Amino acid sequence: WAYQNISIVHDHGDNMERFIIGRQFLVVIVVFVINMVASAVDNTTYEESSADGKEENGWGFVPSILHSILFASGLALILITITLGQLTAQVNATKCMLDFCNNYLVNITIRISLLIEYSGLLHCVYLVQMFFSVVTGKPMLHSHTSFDDEGVVDHDEYKNNDEEDQVEQLTPQVQPHTTTTTTTTTTSLLYKKIFFWARVVVSCTILLFAFYVTLYALFMGKTTMWEGIPSYISIVIFFLLVSFVGMMEGMQIATFAVVNMPEHVIRESPVAKANCDLVFRETNFQAFLIGRQICVTVCQFMIARIITIDVGNTNLWGVSDTLQTLVFDTGILGAIITTIGASLCWRIIAANFPLAFMSNPLVYIILRICLVCEGTGICSSAFVLARGQKYLLKFQTDEQHGIIGISDPNNNDDAADDDDGDHNDDET
């Protein structure tokens, strides 16, 4: 399974980029679904006990303030998601990459992620990628299509050129069919170009529609936002959280990019130098990745709580029950906004301008927040659970398989992986 999974991602054109994009949406939609199915409902939390007057809830007699902090706020659900659903697997995936990939569930996840990207839901992000490619003058190393004077050139067409050259030397070339073959290839590339841009248009339309529906629901108070908060405050909080998550997503890419920069280049920006010194000091890099994971997940749950549509027993704008259930109630529109607006776009910006991104004074504040979150030890149980998972699944480290591990920028072998495992050369 490991060989097949790795081959799917690395040996088929731009599948790495496509997998990252589809997988990011998959992560966000899972958070929205978890928030929808497992969040505590405020209006059915407490009932007065007729016997002794104590407040009773579904979990027994829990003090009101403790219940409000853990359950009503969603903190318990967030901690479970971070510890069990993210950090535990990531700790093992850091050192046991081969065994972790040797799983048919990974194969299913890869294929679902590629299918999500292929659907075109997120294709508008390629417009952002093309824009920054033009601004910076850098070629798009990974894209579905590249444009030259003759139109579209499919990268997959040039795969295994060496093998094709060897076959070509042994095979007599039939000249009369050259024109027909060229015409067929041009027609095929034209169809690919039309299909690509059609998905870009559809994706942009869906994104605009998602923003319209979400902002309308926020203005009308038809979301699961906590009661008592005005609609305009909800919108401000929503955009602040999107920006905060985007900053942390971009920091992940920028920190790995500046590692390969010359020291004198970083020194030209005092703010970037201070941020780099902080993040790469001792074990701070590992702590930053863990703290960042916690902050990103908390913010994603808060965004899900703010923009998930809740119209009660009615339907928004009187649409059919099917449309209301599949589009509005599932949170898919909010997931699209979060994936594109709070993740992928910021990653592209950081990848193109890593030093400028690290020169933002807000980066230092966010770094401190991430380090404080990790320092609380609130999710340290993930390391214990990871040991249990490793023992039960009989994971072996990559060194035991004879593979030389890739150390983190701090040369700390115990560094945990980031939330998505996305800090690779392909995406950077």
Short mmCIF file of C-alpha atoms in Angstrom, two decimals:
data_model
loop_
_atom_site.label_atom_id
_atom_site.label_comp_id
_atom_site.label_asym_id
_atom_site.label_seq_id
_atom_site.Cartn_x
_atom_site.Cartn_y
_atom_site.Cartn_z
CA TRP A 1 0.00 0.00 0.00
CA ALA A 2 2.82 2.43 0.77
CA TYR A 3 4.31 2.04 -2.71
CA GLN A 4 0.94 2.49 -4.38
CA ASN A 5 -0.01 5.50 -2.27
CA ILE A 6 3.30 7.26 -2.81
CA SER A 7 3.20 6.48 -6.53
CA ILE A 8 -0.25 8.04 -6.89
CA VAL A 9 0.91 11.29 -5.32
CA HIS A 10 4.41 11.63 -6.77
CA ASP A 11 4.45 9.79 -10.09
CA HIS A 12 1.44 11.29 -11.82
CA GLY A 13 2.03 14.86 -12.98
CA ASP A 14 0.77 17.44 -10.49
CA ASN A 15 -0.99 15.04 -8.13
CA MET A 16 0.95 16.33 -5.12
CA GLU A 17 -0.46 19.83 -5.55
CA ARG A 18 -3.91 18.45 -6.34
CA PHE A 19 -3.83 16.20 -3.29
CA ILE A 20 -2.86 19.09 -0.99
CA ILE A 21 -5.69 21.26 -2.30
CA GLY A 22 -8.32 18.52 -2.05
CA ARG A 23 -7.07 17.33 1.30
CA GLN A 24 -7.23 20.83 2.77
CA PHE A 25 -10.91 21.06 1.89
CA LEU A 26 -11.46 17.58 3.32
CA VAL A 27 -9.90 18.62 6.65
CA VAL A 28 -12.08 21.73 6.89
CA ILE A 29 -15.33 19.99 5.96
CA VAL A 30 -14.64 17.32 8.60
CA VAL A 31 -14.33 20.09 11.22
CA PHE A 32 -17.64 21.59 10.08
CA VAL A 33 -19.37 18.20 10.22
CA ILE A 34 -17.96 17.41 13.68
CA ASN A 35 -19.13 20.80 14.91
CA MET A 36 -22.60 20.15 13.47
CA VAL A 37 -23.12 16.65 14.84
CA ALA A 38 -21.37 16.83 18.22
CA SER A 39 -21.77 20.38 19.56
CA ALA A 40 -23.78 20.83 22.74
CA VAL A 41 -27.21 22.40 22.29
CA ASP A 42 -27.67 25.33 24.66
CA ASN A 43 -31.45 25.22 25.04
CA THR A 44 -31.55 21.56 26.12
CA THR A 45 -28.55 21.54 28.45
CA TYR A 46 -30.09 21.92 31.89
CA GLU A 47 -33.20 20.84 33.70
CA GLU A 48 -34.12 21.69 37.27
CA SER A 49 -34.02 18.65 39.53
CA SER A 50 -37.21 18.53 41.56
CA ALA A 51 -35.57 16.55 44.36
CA ASP A 52 -32.81 18.85 45.59
CA GLY A 53 -32.88 21.82 43.25
CA LYS A 54 -29.54 21.04 41.65
CA GLU A 55 -29.00 21.61 37.98
CA GLU A 56 -28.92 18.32 36.13
CA ASN A 57 -27.54 17.65 32.69
CA GLY A 58 -27.03 14.63 30.50
CA TRP A 59 -23.59 13.86 32.00
CA GLY A 60 -24.67 13.90 35.64
CA PHE A 61 -24.29 16.70 38.15
CA VAL A 62 -21.57 18.93 36.76
CA PRO A 63 -21.02 22.45 38.11
CA SER A 64 -22.59 25.03 35.85
CA ILE A 65 -19.37 26.95 35.26
CA LEU A 66 -17.43 23.78 34.39
CA HIS A 67 -20.14 22.67 32.00
CA SER A 68 -20.17 26.07 30.33
CA ILE A 69 -16.40 26.06 29.87
CA LEU A 70 -16.04 22.49 28.59
CA PHE A 71 -19.27 21.59 26.83
CA ALA A 72 -21.33 24.68 26.01
CA SER A 73 -18.28 26.47 24.58
CA GLY A 74 -17.23 23.41 22.57
CA LEU A 75 -13.78 23.25 24.22
CA ALA A 76 -14.09 19.56 25.05
CA LEU A 77 -15.00 18.73 21.46
CA ILE A 78 -12.09 20.80 20.16
CA LEU A 79 -9.58 19.07 22.48
CA ILE A 80 -10.84 15.63 21.46
CA THR A 81 -10.50 16.53 17.78
CA ILE A 82 -6.99 17.94 18.19
CA THR A 83 -5.66 15.16 20.41
CA LEU A 84 -7.29 12.09 18.91
CA GLY A 85 -7.94 13.21 15.36
CA GLN A 86 -4.78 15.17 14.58
CA LEU A 87 -1.75 15.24 16.86
CA THR A 88 -1.73 11.53 17.73
CA ALA A 89 -1.50 10.50 14.09
CA GLN A 90 0.91 13.30 13.20
CA VAL A 91 3.39 12.36 15.92
CA ASN A 92 3.61 8.84 14.52
CA ALA A 93 3.59 10.00 10.91
CA THR A 94 6.66 12.13 11.64
CA LYS A 95 8.91 9.17 12.46
CA CYS A 96 7.00 6.27 10.90
CA MET A 97 6.23 7.69 7.48
CA LEU A 98 6.54 4.41 5.58
CA ASP A 99 4.35 2.37 7.92
CA PHE A 100 1.83 5.18 8.21
CA CYS A 101 1.43 5.28 4.43
CA ASN A 102 1.15 1.50 4.26
CA ASN A 103 -2.59 1.62 4.81
CA TYR A 104 -5.58 1.27 2.50
CA LEU A 105 -7.33 4.09 4.38
CA VAL A 106 -4.57 6.42 3.21
CA ASN A 107 -5.25 5.24 -0.32
CA ILE A 108 -8.94 6.07 0.05
CA THR A 109 -8.13 9.49 1.52
CA ILE A 110 -5.76 10.30 -1.35
CA ARG A 111 -8.33 9.33 -3.96
CA ILE A 112 -11.10 11.33 -2.27
CA SER A 113 -8.81 14.37 -2.07
CA LEU A 114 -7.92 14.08 -5.75
CA LEU A 115 -11.59 13.69 -6.62
CA ILE A 116 -12.46 16.86 -4.66
CA GLU A 117 -9.81 18.81 -6.55
CA TYR A 118 -10.89 17.34 -9.88
CA SER A 119 -14.48 18.44 -9.23
CA GLY A 120 -13.37 22.06 -9.63
CA LEU A 121 -14.79 23.35 -6.34
CA LEU A 122 -11.48 25.01 -5.49
CA HIS A 123 -10.15 25.86 -8.94
CA CYS A 124 -10.40 29.60 -8.34
CA VAL A 125 -7.27 29.26 -6.22
CA TYR A 126 -5.33 28.67 -9.45
CA LEU A 127 -6.22 32.23 -10.48
CA VAL A 128 -4.42 33.47 -7.37
CA GLN A 129 -1.49 31.23 -8.20
CA MET A 130 -1.32 32.57 -11.76
CA PHE A 131 -1.57 36.15 -10.54
CA PHE A 132 1.43 35.83 -8.24
CA SER A 133 3.29 33.93 -10.92
CA VAL A 134 2.92 36.98 -13.17
CA VAL A 135 3.74 39.45 -10.37
CA THR A 136 6.91 37.66 -9.26
CA GLY A 137 7.95 36.49 -12.70
CA LYS A 138 8.34 32.95 -11.39
CA PRO A 139 7.06 30.04 -13.48
CA MET A 140 4.29 27.88 -12.07
CA LEU A 141 6.17 24.72 -11.15
CA HIS A 142 2.97 22.82 -10.51
CA SER A 143 -0.18 23.47 -12.46
CA HIS A 144 -2.66 21.67 -14.62
CA THR A 145 -1.63 23.60 -17.66
CA SER A 146 1.18 25.89 -18.74
CA PHE A 147 0.71 28.49 -21.41
CA ASP A 148 3.12 29.21 -24.22
CA ASP A 149 2.89 30.75 -27.68
CA GLU A 150 1.11 27.73 -29.07
CA GLY A 151 -1.45 27.29 -26.34
CA VAL A 152 -1.55 24.74 -23.55
CA VAL A 153 1.21 22.31 -22.72
CA ASP A 154 0.21 19.41 -20.49
CA HIS A 155 3.00 18.48 -18.08
CA ASP A 156 1.94 14.83 -18.12
CA GLU A 157 2.73 14.72 -21.83
CA TYR A 158 6.43 15.07 -21.05
CA LYS A 159 6.56 12.46 -18.35
CA ASN A 160 9.11 9.67 -18.84
CA ASN A 161 10.76 11.46 -21.74
CA ASP A 162 13.87 9.31 -21.43
CA GLU A 163 11.90 6.12 -21.86
CA GLU A 164 10.03 7.57 -24.83
CA ASP A 165 13.30 8.61 -26.48
CA GLN A 166 14.66 5.09 -26.11
CA VAL A 167 11.55 3.60 -27.68
CA GLU A 168 11.64 6.19 -30.44
CA GLN A 169 15.18 5.18 -31.39
CA LEU A 170 14.10 1.56 -31.88
CA THR A 171 10.80 2.30 -33.62
CA PRO A 172 10.61 3.35 -37.27
CA GLN A 173 8.85 6.68 -37.57
CA VAL A 174 5.92 6.82 -39.93
CA GLN A 175 5.92 10.29 -41.43
CA PRO A 176 2.51 10.20 -43.16
CA HIS A 177 0.71 10.12 -39.78
CA THR A 178 2.55 13.11 -38.28
CA THR A 179 -0.06 15.68 -39.28
CA THR A 180 -2.94 13.57 -37.97
CA THR A 181 -1.17 12.96 -34.66
CA THR A 182 -0.38 16.65 -34.22
CA THR A 183 -3.99 17.61 -34.94
CA THR A 184 -5.29 15.06 -32.45
CA THR A 185 -2.90 16.27 -29.77
CA THR A 186 -3.82 19.91 -30.35
CA THR A 187 -7.53 19.09 -30.16
CA SER A 188 -7.01 17.13 -26.94
CA LEU A 189 -5.06 19.98 -25.34
CA LEU A 190 -7.75 22.44 -26.40
CA TYR A 191 -10.41 20.35 -24.67
CA LYS A 192 -8.26 20.23 -21.53
CA LYS A 193 -7.86 23.99 -21.62
CA ILE A 194 -11.61 24.53 -21.99
CA PHE A 195 -12.35 22.03 -19.21
CA PHE A 196 -9.82 23.71 -16.89
CA TRP A 197 -11.13 27.24 -17.39
CA ALA A 198 -14.74 26.07 -17.16
CA ARG A 199 -13.98 24.70 -13.70
CA VAL A 200 -12.27 27.97 -12.76
CA VAL A 201 -15.40 29.91 -13.73
CA VAL A 202 -17.66 27.50 -11.83
CA SER A 203 -15.40 27.67 -8.78
CA CYS A 204 -15.41 31.47 -8.74
CA THR A 205 -19.20 31.46 -9.07
CA ILE A 206 -19.56 29.01 -6.18
CA LEU A 207 -17.20 31.05 -3.99
CA LEU A 208 -19.14 34.28 -4.63
CA PHE A 209 -22.42 32.47 -3.96
CA ALA A 210 -20.99 31.02 -0.73
CA PHE A 211 -19.95 34.49 0.46
CA TYR A 212 -23.35 35.93 -0.42
CA VAL A 213 -25.27 33.20 1.40
CA THR A 214 -22.99 33.32 4.44
CA LEU A 215 -23.08 37.10 4.82
CA TYR A 216 -26.85 37.13 4.28
CA ALA A 217 -27.33 34.48 6.98
CA LEU A 218 -25.07 36.42 9.36
CA PHE A 219 -26.95 39.69 8.80
CA MET A 220 -30.29 37.93 9.32
CA GLY A 221 -29.10 36.04 12.41
CA LYS A 222 -29.73 32.67 10.78
CA THR A 223 -26.53 30.93 11.87
CA THR A 224 -25.41 28.94 14.90
CA MET A 225 -23.56 31.96 16.29
CA TRP A 226 -23.79 32.34 20.06
CA GLU A 227 -26.87 34.24 21.16
CA GLY A 228 -26.62 37.86 22.20
CA ILE A 229 -23.90 38.82 19.69
CA PRO A 230 -25.02 41.42 17.10
CA SER A 231 -24.80 40.48 13.45
CA TYR A 232 -22.22 43.12 12.57
CA ILE A 233 -19.97 41.91 15.40
CA SER A 234 -20.34 38.36 14.09
CA ILE A 235 -19.16 39.46 10.64
CA VAL A 236 -16.16 41.31 12.10
CA ILE A 237 -15.19 38.29 14.21
CA PHE A 238 -15.59 36.03 11.18
CA PHE A 239 -13.18 38.03 9.01
CA LEU A 240 -10.72 38.42 11.88
CA LEU A 241 -10.67 34.66 12.42
CA VAL A 242 -10.23 34.03 8.69
CA SER A 243 -7.27 36.41 8.65
CA PHE A 244 -5.79 34.87 11.81
CA VAL A 245 -6.02 31.34 10.41
CA GLY A 246 -4.60 32.57 7.11
CA MET A 247 -1.62 34.10 8.87
CA MET A 248 -0.85 30.83 10.64
CA GLU A 249 -1.22 28.87 7.40
CA GLY A 250 1.15 31.24 5.66
CA MET A 251 3.63 31.13 8.55
CA GLN A 252 3.90 27.38 8.11
CA ILE A 253 5.03 27.83 4.50
CA ALA A 254 7.17 30.91 5.14
CA THR A 255 9.17 29.36 7.98
CA PHE A 256 10.20 26.44 5.81
CA ALA A 257 11.03 28.77 2.92
CA VAL A 258 13.33 31.10 4.88
CA VAL A 259 15.38 28.14 6.11
CA ASN A 260 17.02 27.95 2.69
CA MET A 261 17.67 31.69 2.45
CA PRO A 262 21.14 33.16 3.00
CA GLU A 263 21.68 34.68 6.43
CA HIS A 264 22.60 38.12 5.06
CA VAL A 265 19.29 38.30 3.15
CA ILE A 266 17.29 37.67 6.32
CA ARG A 267 19.33 40.27 8.22
CA GLU A 268 18.16 42.95 5.80
CA SER A 269 14.75 42.75 7.49
CA PRO A 270 15.08 43.20 11.29
CA VAL A 271 11.50 42.06 11.94
CA ALA A 272 11.93 38.89 9.86
CA LYS A 273 15.27 38.24 11.60
CA ALA A 274 13.63 38.55 15.03
CA ASN A 275 10.80 36.22 14.03
CA CYS A 276 13.22 33.64 12.61
CA ASP A 277 15.40 33.79 15.72
CA LEU A 278 12.35 33.14 17.88
CA VAL A 279 10.87 30.27 15.88
CA PHE A 280 14.19 28.43 15.40
CA ARG A 281 15.46 28.90 18.96
CA GLU A 282 16.09 25.59 20.77
CA THR A 283 12.87 23.54 20.57
CA ASN A 284 10.61 26.44 19.64
CA PHE A 285 10.01 25.12 16.14
CA GLN A 286 8.41 21.93 17.42
CA ALA A 287 6.42 23.91 19.96
CA PHE A 288 5.29 26.35 17.27
CA LEU A 289 3.98 23.55 15.03
CA ILE A 290 2.00 22.01 17.89
CA GLY A 291 0.72 25.35 19.17
CA ARG A 292 -0.18 26.38 15.65
CA GLN A 293 -2.14 23.17 15.23
CA ILE A 294 -4.12 23.95 18.36
CA CYS A 295 -4.83 27.56 17.34
CA VAL A 296 -5.85 26.65 13.78
CA THR A 297 -8.27 23.98 14.93
CA VAL A 298 -9.81 26.21 17.61
CA CYS A 299 -10.34 28.97 15.06
CA GLN A 300 -11.80 26.56 12.51
CA PHE A 301 -14.36 25.37 15.06
CA MET A 302 -15.21 28.98 15.90
CA ILE A 303 -15.64 29.81 12.21
CA ALA A 304 -17.86 26.75 11.82
CA ARG A 305 -19.94 27.90 14.78
CA ILE A 306 -20.26 31.42 13.38
CA ILE A 307 -21.19 30.70 9.75
CA THR A 308 -23.02 27.36 9.85
CA ILE A 309 -26.56 28.14 8.67
CA ASP A 310 -29.43 27.43 11.07
CA VAL A 311 -32.92 28.42 9.92
CA GLY A 312 -34.85 26.09 12.21
CA ASN A 313 -37.73 24.25 10.59
CA THR A 314 -37.86 26.56 7.58
CA ASN A 315 -35.74 26.70 4.43
CA LEU A 316 -33.57 29.61 3.38
CA TRP A 317 -35.34 31.59 0.61
CA GLY A 318 -37.92 28.80 0.41
CA VAL A 319 -35.61 26.38 -1.40
CA SER A 320 -36.38 22.68 -1.56
CA ASP A 321 -35.62 20.43 1.39
CA THR A 322 -32.99 18.57 -0.63
CA LEU A 323 -31.09 21.75 -1.50
CA GLN A 324 -31.40 23.03 2.05
CA THR A 325 -30.03 19.78 3.48
CA LEU A 326 -27.22 19.09 1.01
CA VAL A 327 -25.94 22.65 0.44
CA PHE A 328 -26.90 24.93 3.32
CA ASP A 329 -27.16 22.63 6.35
CA THR A 330 -24.01 20.58 5.69
CA GLY A 331 -21.73 23.61 5.96
CA ILE A 332 -20.11 22.95 2.59
CA LEU A 333 -20.34 26.64 1.63
CA GLY A 334 -18.56 27.66 4.81
CA ALA A 335 -15.92 25.00 4.21
CA ILE A 336 -15.26 26.38 0.71
CA ILE A 337 -14.81 29.90 2.09
CA THR A 338 -12.52 28.70 4.87
CA THR A 339 -10.40 26.50 2.61
CA ILE A 340 -9.82 29.18 -0.02
CA GLY A 341 -9.98 32.38 2.03
CA ALA A 342 -8.32 31.18 5.22
CA SER A 343 -5.79 28.69 3.89
CA LEU A 344 -4.85 28.19 0.26
CA CYS A 345 -4.61 31.85 -0.78
CA TRP A 346 -2.42 32.69 2.20
CA ARG A 347 -0.15 29.73 1.47
CA ILE A 348 0.37 30.98 -2.08
CA ILE A 349 1.23 34.47 -0.84
CA ALA A 350 3.71 33.11 1.71
CA ALA A 351 5.29 30.81 -0.87
CA ASN A 352 5.90 33.73 -3.23
CA PHE A 353 6.95 36.29 -0.61
CA PRO A 354 8.28 34.34 2.40
CA LEU A 355 10.63 37.05 3.67
CA ALA A 356 8.02 39.77 3.34
CA PHE A 357 5.53 37.53 5.11
CA MET A 358 7.92 36.94 8.01
CA SER A 359 8.53 40.71 8.17
CA ASN A 360 5.00 41.28 9.40
CA PRO A 361 5.07 42.36 13.09
CA LEU A 362 1.90 40.35 13.69
CA VAL A 363 3.88 37.17 13.00
CA TYR A 364 5.84 37.69 16.22
CA ILE A 365 2.64 38.01 18.25
CA ILE A 366 1.13 34.91 16.64
CA LEU A 367 4.34 32.97 17.30
CA ARG A 368 4.11 33.87 20.98
CA ILE A 369 0.47 32.81 21.11
CA CYS A 370 1.32 29.43 19.54
CA LEU A 371 4.21 28.90 21.96
CA VAL A 372 1.99 29.72 24.93
CA CYS A 373 -0.71 27.29 23.74
CA GLU A 374 1.84 24.51 23.43
CA GLY A 375 3.42 25.44 26.75
CA THR A 376 0.16 24.86 28.62
CA GLY A 377 0.49 21.13 27.85
CA ILE A 378 -3.22 20.96 27.15
CA CYS A 379 -2.71 18.46 24.31
CA SER A 380 0.41 16.69 25.57
CA SER A 381 -1.59 13.52 26.04
CA ALA A 382 -1.26 13.07 22.27
CA PHE A 383 2.31 11.84 22.76
CA VAL A 384 1.13 9.14 25.16
CA LEU A 385 -1.68 8.13 22.83
CA ALA A 386 0.78 8.07 19.94
CA ARG A 387 2.92 5.52 21.76
CA GLY A 388 -0.15 3.34 22.27
CA GLN A 389 -1.13 3.65 18.63
CA LYS A 390 2.39 2.81 17.53
CA TYR A 391 2.42 -0.30 19.72
CA LEU A 392 -1.02 -1.54 18.63
CA LEU A 393 -0.41 -0.99 14.92
CA LYS A 394 3.19 -2.23 15.16
CA PHE A 395 4.63 0.87 13.52
CA GLN A 396 8.38 0.90 12.94
CA THR A 397 10.43 4.04 12.52
CA ASP A 398 11.87 4.91 9.14
CA GLU A 399 15.36 4.35 10.54
CA GLN A 400 14.39 0.77 11.37
CA HIS A 401 13.41 0.35 7.74
CA GLY A 402 16.81 1.66 6.70
CA ILE A 403 15.51 5.06 5.62
CA ILE A 404 17.46 8.15 6.63
CA GLY A 405 14.99 10.52 8.23
CA ILE A 406 14.63 14.16 7.30
CA SER A 407 15.33 16.31 10.33
CA ASP A 408 13.48 19.51 11.09
CA PRO A 409 15.18 22.94 10.89
CA ASN A 410 16.12 22.65 14.56
CA ASN A 411 17.72 19.24 13.95
CA ASN A 412 15.34 17.95 16.58
CA ASP A 413 14.36 14.36 15.90
CA ASP A 414 11.32 14.64 18.12
CA ALA A 415 9.76 17.49 16.20
CA ALA A 416 6.13 16.82 15.50
CA ASP A 417 4.75 17.18 12.04
CA ASP A 418 2.52 20.10 11.13
CA ASP A 419 -1.26 19.82 10.99
CA ASP A 420 -1.42 18.84 7.39
CA GLY A 421 2.07 17.39 6.68
CA ASP A 422 2.10 20.04 3.99
CA HIS A 423 5.53 21.54 4.56
CA ASN A 424 7.16 19.92 1.60
CA ASP A 425 9.26 21.23 -1.23
CA ASP A 426 6.45 20.74 -3.75
CA GLU A 427 4.05 23.11 -2.09
CA THR A 428 6.68 25.61 -0.91
#
